[in-house]
């Protein structure tokens, strides 16, 4: 009995959490999430509730609003496509290869997280304007990046690339090399091995990374407004139009535009979660 009590006591000590008990920890968590996430969202929904369906459609169907949404969504989609492709390659190189400067490259991936977006926008303008290092080379070719749709795509790509890389990188680290070796032993080519063995296991991370990249790009403001030119119907993004409506004290219009972006983001995140669940079930041999 003393030995059993000693064992139970040891297990209890090991299971004791270094943080406060469930009640206090849960209370702190719920309070934090409420103040930081739910209260701002509740304010937005309250503003939207002041609008009737006809008022909302009138605001969203405004030609300037439609143009801003079109520019934002297409640029975000293009940036997401770039991030999904090169994010996968970058994550693969960081995980699978050892070379000088690998640690520095890995750290640079997180630079857009640490760099203020306004600083990033100024730097991109300095590079891609007509007098910039890269823009001066592109101008003779008739290619304009700064103050054009292409510049918006580059700004969104810069600010959202970490989401794609960091979502895919852990899955590459968890890949079993024996599965790839078995596929090659059975006669599969490198392309077949990657597409049929490796890619299905990376697909959940790719969906998460590209989805977060797209959502992040939809609401990008600081980096975009410096390089976009902000011309209505040409390079004006939805986040800037929200700011303009707020400056005009047109809170219903600002809420309608912001609510549209939020709705698109929520729909995409739900779709990604559903797709991930089905992929994991398929990988586990379920239905």
mmCIF file of N, CA and C in Angstrom, residues 98-214:
data_model
loop_
_atom_site.group_PDB
_atom_site.id
_atom_site.type_symbol
_atom_site.label_atom_id
_atom_site.label_comp_id
_atom_site.label_asym_id
_atom_site.label_seq_id
_atom_site.Cartn_x
_atom_site.Cartn_y
_atom_site.Cartn_z
ATOM 1 N N UNK A 98 20.526 20.684 -47.017
ATOM 2 C CA UNK A 98 21.447 21.338 -46.088
ATOM 3 C C UNK A 98 22.480 22.111 -46.903
ATOM 4 N N UNK A 99 22.541 23.396 -46.688
ATOM 5 C CA UNK A 99 23.457 24.245 -47.441
ATOM 6 C C UNK A 99 23.808 25.459 -46.596
ATOM 7 N N UNK A 100 24.862 26.117 -46.974
ATOM 8 C CA UNK A 100 25.287 27.305 -46.240
ATOM 9 C C UNK A 100 24.257 28.430 -46.435
ATOM 10 N N UNK A 101 23.864 29.034 -45.344
ATOM 11 C CA UNK A 101 22.862 30.088 -45.385
ATOM 12 C C UNK A 101 21.450 29.579 -45.219
ATOM 13 N N UNK A 102 21.288 28.277 -44.933
ATOM 14 C CA UNK A 102 19.934 27.724 -44.769
ATOM 15 C C UNK A 102 19.206 28.369 -43.595
ATOM 16 N N UNK A 103 19.894 28.544 -42.469
ATOM 17 C CA UNK A 103 19.261 29.146 -41.304
ATOM 18 C C UNK A 103 18.836 30.589 -41.582
ATOM 19 N N UNK A 104 19.671 31.307 -42.334
ATOM 20 C CA UNK A 104 19.324 32.692 -42.673
ATOM 21 C C UNK A 104 18.103 32.731 -43.587
ATOM 22 N N UNK A 105 18.039 31.804 -44.543
ATOM 23 C CA UNK A 105 16.880 31.742 -45.438
ATOM 24 C C UNK A 105 15.615 31.415 -44.656
ATOM 25 N N UNK A 106 15.739 30.487 -43.709
ATOM 26 C CA UNK A 106 14.594 30.122 -42.883
ATOM 27 C C UNK A 106 14.119 31.317 -42.067
ATOM 28 N N UNK A 107 15.048 32.106 -41.549
ATOM 29 C CA UNK A 107 14.670 33.287 -40.760
ATOM 30 C C UNK A 107 14.055 34.372 -41.629
ATOM 31 N N UNK A 108 14.525 34.501 -42.868
ATOM 32 C CA UNK A 108 13.991 35.530 -43.755
ATOM 33 C C UNK A 108 12.522 35.305 -44.097
ATOM 34 N N UNK A 109 12.083 34.053 -44.029
ATOM 35 C CA UNK A 109 10.682 33.765 -44.335
ATOM 36 C C UNK A 109 9.754 34.519 -43.392
ATOM 37 N N UNK A 110 10.182 34.693 -42.153
ATOM 38 C CA UNK A 110 9.343 35.364 -41.155
ATOM 39 C C UNK A 110 9.500 36.882 -41.166
ATOM 40 N N UNK A 111 10.353 37.402 -42.027
ATOM 41 C CA UNK A 111 10.583 38.848 -42.049
ATOM 42 C C UNK A 111 9.312 39.644 -42.299
ATOM 43 N N UNK A 112 8.427 39.249 -43.219
ATOM 44 C CA UNK A 112 7.184 40.025 -43.401
ATOM 45 C C UNK A 112 6.326 40.098 -42.148
ATOM 46 N N UNK A 113 6.450 39.118 -41.236
ATOM 47 C CA UNK A 113 5.716 39.195 -39.981
ATOM 48 C C UNK A 113 6.266 40.299 -39.088
ATOM 49 N N UNK A 114 7.590 40.455 -39.091
ATOM 50 C CA UNK A 114 8.230 41.411 -38.194
ATOM 51 C C UNK A 114 8.278 42.816 -38.771
ATOM 52 N N UNK A 115 8.267 42.924 -40.090
ATOM 53 C CA UNK A 115 8.408 44.228 -40.737
ATOM 54 C C UNK A 115 7.055 44.934 -40.806
ATOM 55 N N UNK A 116 6.968 46.181 -40.345
ATOM 56 C CA UNK A 116 5.698 46.921 -40.497
ATOM 57 C C UNK A 116 5.298 46.983 -41.967
ATOM 58 N N UNK A 117 4.021 46.786 -42.234
ATOM 59 C CA UNK A 117 3.575 46.735 -43.621
ATOM 60 C C UNK A 117 3.792 48.053 -44.358
ATOM 61 N N UNK A 118 3.711 49.164 -43.637
ATOM 62 C CA UNK A 118 3.959 50.452 -44.290
ATOM 63 C C UNK A 118 5.413 50.555 -44.742
ATOM 64 N N UNK A 119 6.325 50.037 -43.937
ATOM 65 C CA UNK A 119 7.744 50.024 -44.325
ATOM 66 C C UNK A 119 7.929 49.141 -45.551
ATOM 67 N N UNK A 120 7.240 47.997 -45.569
ATOM 68 C CA UNK A 120 7.325 47.122 -46.734
ATOM 69 C C UNK A 120 6.805 47.827 -47.985
ATOM 70 N N UNK A 121 5.709 48.578 -47.845
ATOM 71 C CA UNK A 121 5.171 49.297 -48.994
ATOM 72 C C UNK A 121 6.133 50.339 -49.525
ATOM 73 N N UNK A 122 6.756 51.075 -48.624
ATOM 74 C CA UNK A 122 7.728 52.085 -49.048
ATOM 75 C C UNK A 122 8.908 51.430 -49.747
ATOM 76 N N UNK A 123 9.379 50.306 -49.204
ATOM 77 C CA UNK A 123 10.510 49.604 -49.815
ATOM 78 C C UNK A 123 10.146 49.090 -51.210
ATOM 79 N N UNK A 124 8.938 48.567 -51.366
ATOM 80 C CA UNK A 124 8.514 48.069 -52.673
ATOM 81 C C UNK A 124 8.404 49.201 -53.683
ATOM 82 N N UNK A 125 7.913 50.354 -53.253
ATOM 83 C CA UNK A 125 7.853 51.509 -54.156
ATOM 84 C C UNK A 125 9.259 51.919 -54.585
ATOM 85 N N UNK A 126 10.198 51.934 -53.633
ATOM 86 C CA UNK A 126 11.573 52.307 -53.957
ATOM 87 C C UNK A 126 12.197 51.348 -54.961
ATOM 88 N N UNK A 127 11.768 50.091 -54.927
ATOM 89 C CA UNK A 127 12.324 49.104 -55.845
ATOM 90 C C UNK A 127 11.659 49.131 -57.216
ATOM 91 N N UNK A 128 10.321 49.281 -57.234
ATOM 92 C CA UNK A 128 9.577 49.067 -58.469
ATOM 93 C C UNK A 128 9.059 50.343 -59.131
ATOM 94 N N UNK A 129 9.328 51.497 -58.561
ATOM 95 C CA UNK A 129 8.933 52.734 -59.238
ATOM 96 C C UNK A 129 9.808 52.952 -60.463
ATOM 97 N N UNK A 130 9.462 53.932 -61.255
ATOM 98 C CA UNK A 130 10.202 54.179 -62.496
ATOM 99 C C UNK A 130 11.675 54.471 -62.231
ATOM 100 N N UNK A 131 11.968 55.068 -61.088
ATOM 101 C CA UNK A 131 13.361 55.375 -60.749
ATOM 102 C C UNK A 131 13.984 54.332 -59.828
ATOM 103 N N UNK A 132 13.268 53.256 -59.524
ATOM 104 C CA UNK A 132 13.771 52.240 -58.617
ATOM 105 C C UNK A 132 14.749 51.302 -59.301
ATOM 106 N N UNK A 133 15.379 50.481 -58.476
ATOM 107 C CA UNK A 133 16.382 49.559 -59.007
ATOM 108 C C UNK A 133 15.793 48.587 -60.026
ATOM 109 N N UNK A 134 14.639 48.038 -59.707
ATOM 110 C CA UNK A 134 14.011 47.079 -60.620
ATOM 111 C C UNK A 134 13.096 47.781 -61.611
ATOM 112 N N UNK A 135 12.377 48.786 -61.154
ATOM 113 C CA UNK A 135 11.454 49.499 -62.041
ATOM 114 C C UNK A 135 12.154 50.172 -63.199
ATOM 115 N N UNK A 136 13.368 50.683 -62.963
ATOM 116 C CA UNK A 136 14.100 51.341 -64.052
ATOM 117 C C UNK A 136 14.500 50.349 -65.137
ATOM 118 N N UNK A 137 14.644 49.077 -64.778
ATOM 119 C CA UNK A 137 14.958 48.046 -65.769
ATOM 120 C C UNK A 137 13.718 47.586 -66.524
ATOM 121 N N UNK A 138 12.572 47.652 -65.861
ATOM 122 C CA UNK A 138 11.331 47.207 -66.488
ATOM 123 C C UNK A 138 10.686 48.278 -67.359
ATOM 124 N N UNK A 139 10.943 49.535 -67.048
ATOM 125 C CA UNK A 139 10.302 50.626 -67.793
ATOM 126 C C UNK A 139 10.613 50.591 -69.283
ATOM 127 N N UNK A 140 11.868 50.387 -69.718
ATOM 128 C CA UNK A 140 12.121 50.320 -71.171
ATOM 129 C C UNK A 140 11.359 49.194 -71.860
ATOM 130 N N UNK A 141 10.977 48.169 -71.083
ATOM 131 C CA UNK A 141 10.241 47.053 -71.654
ATOM 132 C C UNK A 141 8.735 47.304 -71.671
ATOM 133 N N UNK A 142 8.327 48.472 -71.179
ATOM 134 C CA UNK A 142 6.912 48.806 -71.134
ATOM 135 C C UNK A 142 6.158 48.136 -70.005
ATOM 136 N N UNK A 143 6.873 47.664 -68.987
ATOM 137 C CA UNK A 143 6.257 46.980 -67.852
ATOM 138 C C UNK A 143 6.194 47.914 -66.656
ATOM 139 N N UNK A 144 5.013 48.133 -66.138
ATOM 140 C CA UNK A 144 4.825 48.992 -64.973
ATOM 141 C C UNK A 144 4.339 48.144 -63.807
ATOM 142 N N UNK A 145 5.047 48.258 -62.710
ATOM 143 C CA UNK A 145 4.701 47.502 -61.511
ATOM 144 C C UNK A 145 4.121 48.429 -60.453
ATOM 145 N N UNK A 146 4.872 49.448 -60.091
ATOM 146 C CA UNK A 146 4.384 50.398 -59.095
ATOM 147 C C UNK A 146 3.186 51.168 -59.654
ATOM 148 N N UNK A 147 2.213 51.418 -58.788
ATOM 149 C CA UNK A 147 0.992 52.150 -59.140
ATOM 150 C C UNK A 147 0.189 51.421 -60.215
ATOM 151 N N UNK A 148 0.226 50.071 -60.141
ATOM 152 C CA UNK A 148 -0.523 49.239 -61.072
ATOM 153 C C UNK A 148 -1.008 47.994 -60.336
ATOM 154 N N UNK A 149 -1.881 47.225 -61.003
ATOM 155 C CA UNK A 149 -2.415 46.005 -60.403
ATOM 156 C C UNK A 149 -1.309 45.036 -60.040
ATOM 157 N N UNK A 150 -0.270 44.977 -60.873
ATOM 158 C CA UNK A 150 0.845 44.075 -60.592
ATOM 159 C C UNK A 150 1.523 44.418 -59.276
ATOM 160 N N UNK A 151 1.645 45.683 -58.979
ATOM 161 C CA UNK A 151 2.245 46.089 -57.719
ATOM 162 C C UNK A 151 1.427 45.628 -56.525
ATOM 163 N N UNK A 152 0.098 45.647 -56.664
ATOM 164 C CA UNK A 152 -0.765 45.156 -55.594
ATOM 165 C C UNK A 152 -0.500 43.678 -55.334
ATOM 166 N N UNK A 153 -0.366 42.905 -56.418
ATOM 167 C CA UNK A 153 -0.094 41.471 -56.288
ATOM 168 C C UNK A 153 1.238 41.245 -55.569
ATOM 169 N N UNK A 154 2.258 42.007 -55.930
ATOM 170 C CA UNK A 154 3.571 41.841 -55.301
ATOM 171 C C UNK A 154 3.505 42.187 -53.821
ATOM 172 N N UNK A 155 2.807 43.258 -53.485
ATOM 173 C CA UNK A 155 2.685 43.637 -52.077
ATOM 174 C C UNK A 155 1.950 42.562 -51.285
ATOM 175 N N UNK A 156 0.871 42.025 -51.847
ATOM 176 C CA UNK A 156 0.134 40.969 -51.156
ATOM 177 C C UNK A 156 0.961 39.700 -51.040
ATOM 178 N N UNK A 157 1.726 39.391 -52.068
ATOM 179 C CA UNK A 157 2.589 38.209 -52.015
ATOM 180 C C UNK A 157 3.629 38.342 -50.920
ATOM 181 N N UNK A 158 4.225 39.513 -50.811
ATOM 182 C CA UNK A 158 5.267 39.745 -49.802
ATOM 183 C C UNK A 158 4.720 39.578 -48.386
ATOM 184 N N UNK A 159 3.572 40.134 -48.112
ATOM 185 C CA UNK A 159 3.049 40.119 -46.748
ATOM 186 C C UNK A 159 2.449 38.773 -46.346
ATOM 187 N N UNK A 160 2.113 37.921 -47.309
ATOM 188 C CA UNK A 160 1.420 36.669 -46.971
ATOM 189 C C UNK A 160 2.231 35.411 -47.244
ATOM 190 N N UNK A 161 3.436 35.522 -47.787
ATOM 191 C CA UNK A 161 4.229 34.330 -48.089
ATOM 192 C C UNK A 161 4.544 33.502 -46.845
ATOM 193 N N UNK A 162 4.761 34.082 -45.655
ATOM 194 C CA UNK A 162 5.052 33.225 -44.492
ATOM 195 C C UNK A 162 3.938 32.238 -44.170
ATOM 196 N N UNK A 163 2.683 32.616 -44.414
ATOM 197 C CA UNK A 163 1.582 31.704 -44.117
ATOM 198 C C UNK A 163 1.701 30.416 -44.933
ATOM 199 N N UNK A 164 2.050 30.555 -46.211
ATOM 200 C CA UNK A 164 2.160 29.379 -47.072
ATOM 201 C C UNK A 164 3.322 28.494 -46.660
ATOM 202 N N UNK A 165 4.460 29.103 -46.390
ATOM 203 C CA UNK A 165 5.655 28.318 -46.053
ATOM 204 C C UNK A 165 5.485 27.615 -44.714
ATOM 205 N N UNK A 166 5.056 28.343 -43.695
ATOM 206 C CA UNK A 166 4.975 27.775 -42.352
ATOM 207 C C UNK A 166 3.863 26.740 -42.210
ATOM 208 N N UNK A 167 2.868 26.771 -43.054
ATOM 209 C CA UNK A 167 1.817 25.756 -42.996
ATOM 210 C C UNK A 167 2.264 24.454 -43.666
ATOM 211 N N UNK A 168 3.121 24.552 -44.668
ATOM 212 C CA UNK A 168 3.570 23.368 -45.398
ATOM 213 C C UNK A 168 4.810 22.742 -44.755
ATOM 214 N N UNK A 169 5.667 23.557 -44.185
ATOM 215 C CA UNK A 169 6.953 23.097 -43.669
ATOM 216 C C UNK A 169 6.834 21.958 -42.653
ATOM 217 N N UNK A 170 5.946 22.036 -41.648
ATOM 218 C CA UNK A 170 5.873 20.916 -40.695
ATOM 219 C C UNK A 170 5.470 19.592 -41.324
ATOM 220 N N UNK A 171 4.607 19.631 -42.337
ATOM 221 C CA UNK A 171 4.183 18.397 -42.988
ATOM 222 C C UNK A 171 5.326 17.770 -43.773
ATOM 223 N N UNK A 172 6.184 18.591 -44.368
ATOM 224 C CA UNK A 172 7.355 18.054 -45.069
ATOM 225 C C UNK A 172 8.302 17.397 -44.071
ATOM 226 N N UNK A 173 8.452 17.999 -42.898
ATOM 227 C CA UNK A 173 9.322 17.434 -41.879
ATOM 228 C C UNK A 173 8.816 16.086 -41.374
ATOM 229 N N UNK A 174 7.486 15.874 -41.417
ATOM 230 C CA UNK A 174 6.900 14.636 -40.917
ATOM 231 C C UNK A 174 6.809 13.544 -41.979
ATOM 232 N N UNK A 175 7.176 13.838 -43.218
ATOM 233 C CA UNK A 175 7.105 12.826 -44.265
ATOM 234 C C UNK A 175 8.032 11.660 -43.939
ATOM 235 N N UNK A 176 7.565 10.459 -44.236
ATOM 236 C CA UNK A 176 8.370 9.258 -44.011
ATOM 237 C C UNK A 176 9.179 8.957 -45.275
ATOM 238 N N UNK A 177 10.496 9.072 -45.227
ATOM 239 C CA UNK A 177 11.305 8.792 -46.424
ATOM 240 C C UNK A 177 11.150 7.361 -46.920
ATOM 241 N N UNK A 178 10.782 6.449 -46.021
ATOM 242 C CA UNK A 178 10.639 5.056 -46.440
ATOM 243 C C UNK A 178 9.506 4.885 -47.450
ATOM 244 N N UNK A 179 8.457 5.694 -47.341
ATOM 245 C CA UNK A 179 7.354 5.596 -48.301
ATOM 246 C C UNK A 179 7.819 6.010 -49.695
ATOM 247 N N UNK A 180 8.613 7.066 -49.770
ATOM 248 C CA UNK A 180 9.130 7.491 -51.067
ATOM 249 C C UNK A 180 10.099 6.449 -51.620
ATOM 250 N N UNK A 181 10.929 5.881 -50.744
ATOM 251 C CA UNK A 181 11.869 4.843 -51.194
ATOM 252 C C UNK A 181 11.119 3.615 -51.695
ATOM 253 N N UNK A 182 10.017 3.248 -51.008
ATOM 254 C CA UNK A 182 9.223 2.100 -51.442
ATOM 255 C C UNK A 182 8.596 2.354 -52.809
ATOM 256 N N UNK A 183 8.127 3.568 -53.034
ATOM 257 C CA UNK A 183 7.529 3.895 -54.325
ATOM 258 C C UNK A 183 8.564 3.800 -55.442
ATOM 259 N N UNK A 184 9.766 4.293 -55.185
ATOM 260 C CA UNK A 184 10.820 4.205 -56.207
ATOM 261 C C UNK A 184 11.217 2.749 -56.450
ATOM 262 N N UNK A 185 11.204 1.937 -55.394
ATOM 263 C CA UNK A 185 11.544 0.521 -55.540
ATOM 264 C C UNK A 185 10.525 -0.199 -56.418
ATOM 265 N N UNK A 186 9.280 0.235 -56.319
ATOM 266 C CA UNK A 186 8.226 -0.377 -57.130
ATOM 267 C C UNK A 186 8.186 0.154 -58.550
ATOM 268 N N UNK A 187 9.128 1.037 -58.887
ATOM 269 C CA UNK A 187 9.244 1.513 -60.260
ATOM 270 C C UNK A 187 8.630 2.864 -60.540
ATOM 271 N N UNK A 188 8.186 3.563 -59.509
ATOM 272 C CA UNK A 188 7.599 4.885 -59.738
ATOM 273 C C UNK A 188 8.690 5.894 -60.071
ATOM 274 N N UNK A 189 8.388 6.782 -60.986
ATOM 275 C CA UNK A 189 9.326 7.851 -61.329
ATOM 276 C C UNK A 189 9.301 8.911 -60.236
ATOM 277 N N UNK A 190 10.298 9.809 -60.212
ATOM 278 C CA UNK A 190 10.263 10.882 -59.202
ATOM 279 C C UNK A 190 8.979 11.706 -59.259
ATOM 280 N N UNK A 191 8.491 11.982 -60.477
ATOM 281 C CA UNK A 191 7.254 12.760 -60.594
ATOM 282 C C UNK A 191 6.068 11.985 -60.046
ATOM 283 N N UNK A 192 5.990 10.680 -60.350
ATOM 284 C CA UNK A 192 4.899 9.863 -59.837
ATOM 285 C C UNK A 192 4.970 9.741 -58.318
ATOM 286 N N UNK A 193 6.169 9.611 -57.790
ATOM 287 C CA UNK A 193 6.336 9.524 -56.336
ATOM 288 C C UNK A 193 5.851 10.790 -55.657
ATOM 289 N N UNK A 194 6.196 11.928 -56.243
ATOM 290 C CA UNK A 194 5.798 13.194 -55.630
ATOM 291 C C UNK A 194 4.295 13.395 -55.721
ATOM 292 N N UNK A 195 3.700 13.104 -56.871
ATOM 293 C CA UNK A 195 2.283 13.376 -57.080
ATOM 294 C C UNK A 195 1.385 12.388 -56.337
ATOM 295 N N UNK A 196 1.800 11.105 -56.243
ATOM 296 C CA UNK A 196 0.919 10.089 -55.694
ATOM 297 C C UNK A 196 1.231 9.723 -54.239
ATOM 298 N N UNK A 197 2.451 9.990 -53.799
ATOM 299 C CA UNK A 197 2.826 9.628 -52.436
ATOM 300 C C UNK A 197 3.004 10.864 -51.563
ATOM 301 N N UNK A 198 3.739 11.842 -52.064
ATOM 302 C CA UNK A 198 4.083 13.003 -51.245
ATOM 303 C C UNK A 198 2.975 14.050 -51.241
ATOM 304 N N UNK A 199 2.490 14.402 -52.406
ATOM 305 C CA UNK A 199 1.518 15.495 -52.507
ATOM 306 C C UNK A 199 0.247 15.265 -51.687
ATOM 307 N N UNK A 200 -0.346 14.070 -51.682
ATOM 308 C CA UNK A 200 -1.551 13.894 -50.862
ATOM 309 C C UNK A 200 -1.327 14.195 -49.388
ATOM 310 N N UNK A 201 -0.141 13.918 -48.878
ATOM 311 C CA UNK A 201 0.140 14.199 -47.469
ATOM 312 C C UNK A 201 0.389 15.677 -47.220
ATOM 313 N N UNK A 202 0.805 16.404 -48.259
ATOM 314 C CA UNK A 202 1.060 17.836 -48.115
ATOM 315 C C UNK A 202 -0.165 18.685 -48.415
ATOM 316 N N UNK A 203 -1.181 18.076 -49.016
ATOM 317 C CA UNK A 203 -2.342 18.848 -49.464
ATOM 318 C C UNK A 203 -3.043 19.607 -48.333
ATOM 319 N N UNK A 204 -3.229 19.022 -47.138
ATOM 320 C CA UNK A 204 -3.850 19.813 -46.065
ATOM 321 C C UNK A 204 -3.061 21.072 -45.723
ATOM 322 N N UNK A 205 -1.738 20.971 -45.659
ATOM 323 C CA UNK A 205 -0.928 22.148 -45.377
ATOM 324 C C UNK A 205 -0.982 23.174 -46.494
ATOM 325 N N UNK A 206 -1.030 22.693 -47.732
ATOM 326 C CA UNK A 206 -1.122 23.610 -48.869
ATOM 327 C C UNK A 206 -2.449 24.357 -48.826
ATOM 328 N N UNK A 207 -3.528 23.651 -48.525
ATOM 329 C CA UNK A 207 -4.834 24.306 -48.424
ATOM 330 C C UNK A 207 -4.841 25.346 -47.307
ATOM 331 N N UNK A 208 -4.275 24.980 -46.156
ATOM 332 C CA UNK A 208 -4.236 25.925 -45.047
ATOM 333 C C UNK A 208 -3.396 27.146 -45.393
ATOM 334 N N UNK A 209 -2.203 26.910 -45.938
ATOM 335 C CA UNK A 209 -1.301 28.019 -46.252
ATOM 336 C C UNK A 209 -1.864 28.960 -47.299
ATOM 337 N N UNK A 210 -2.415 28.391 -48.360
ATOM 338 C CA UNK A 210 -2.968 29.245 -49.415
ATOM 339 C C UNK A 210 -4.234 29.950 -48.946
ATOM 340 N N UNK A 211 -5.035 29.253 -48.131
ATOM 341 C CA UNK A 211 -6.242 29.892 -47.609
ATOM 342 C C UNK A 211 -5.920 31.075 -46.711
ATOM 343 N N UNK A 212 -4.982 30.882 -45.785
ATOM 344 C CA UNK A 212 -4.569 31.982 -44.911
ATOM 345 C C UNK A 212 -3.920 33.102 -45.714
ATOM 346 N N UNK A 213 -3.171 32.731 -46.737
ATOM 347 C CA UNK A 213 -2.544 33.743 -47.592
ATOM 348 C C UNK A 213 -3.606 34.582 -48.294
ATOM 349 N N UNK A 214 -4.655 33.929 -48.799
ATOM 350 C CA UNK A 214 -5.716 34.655 -49.494
ATOM 351 C C UNK A 214 -6.460 35.578 -48.535
#
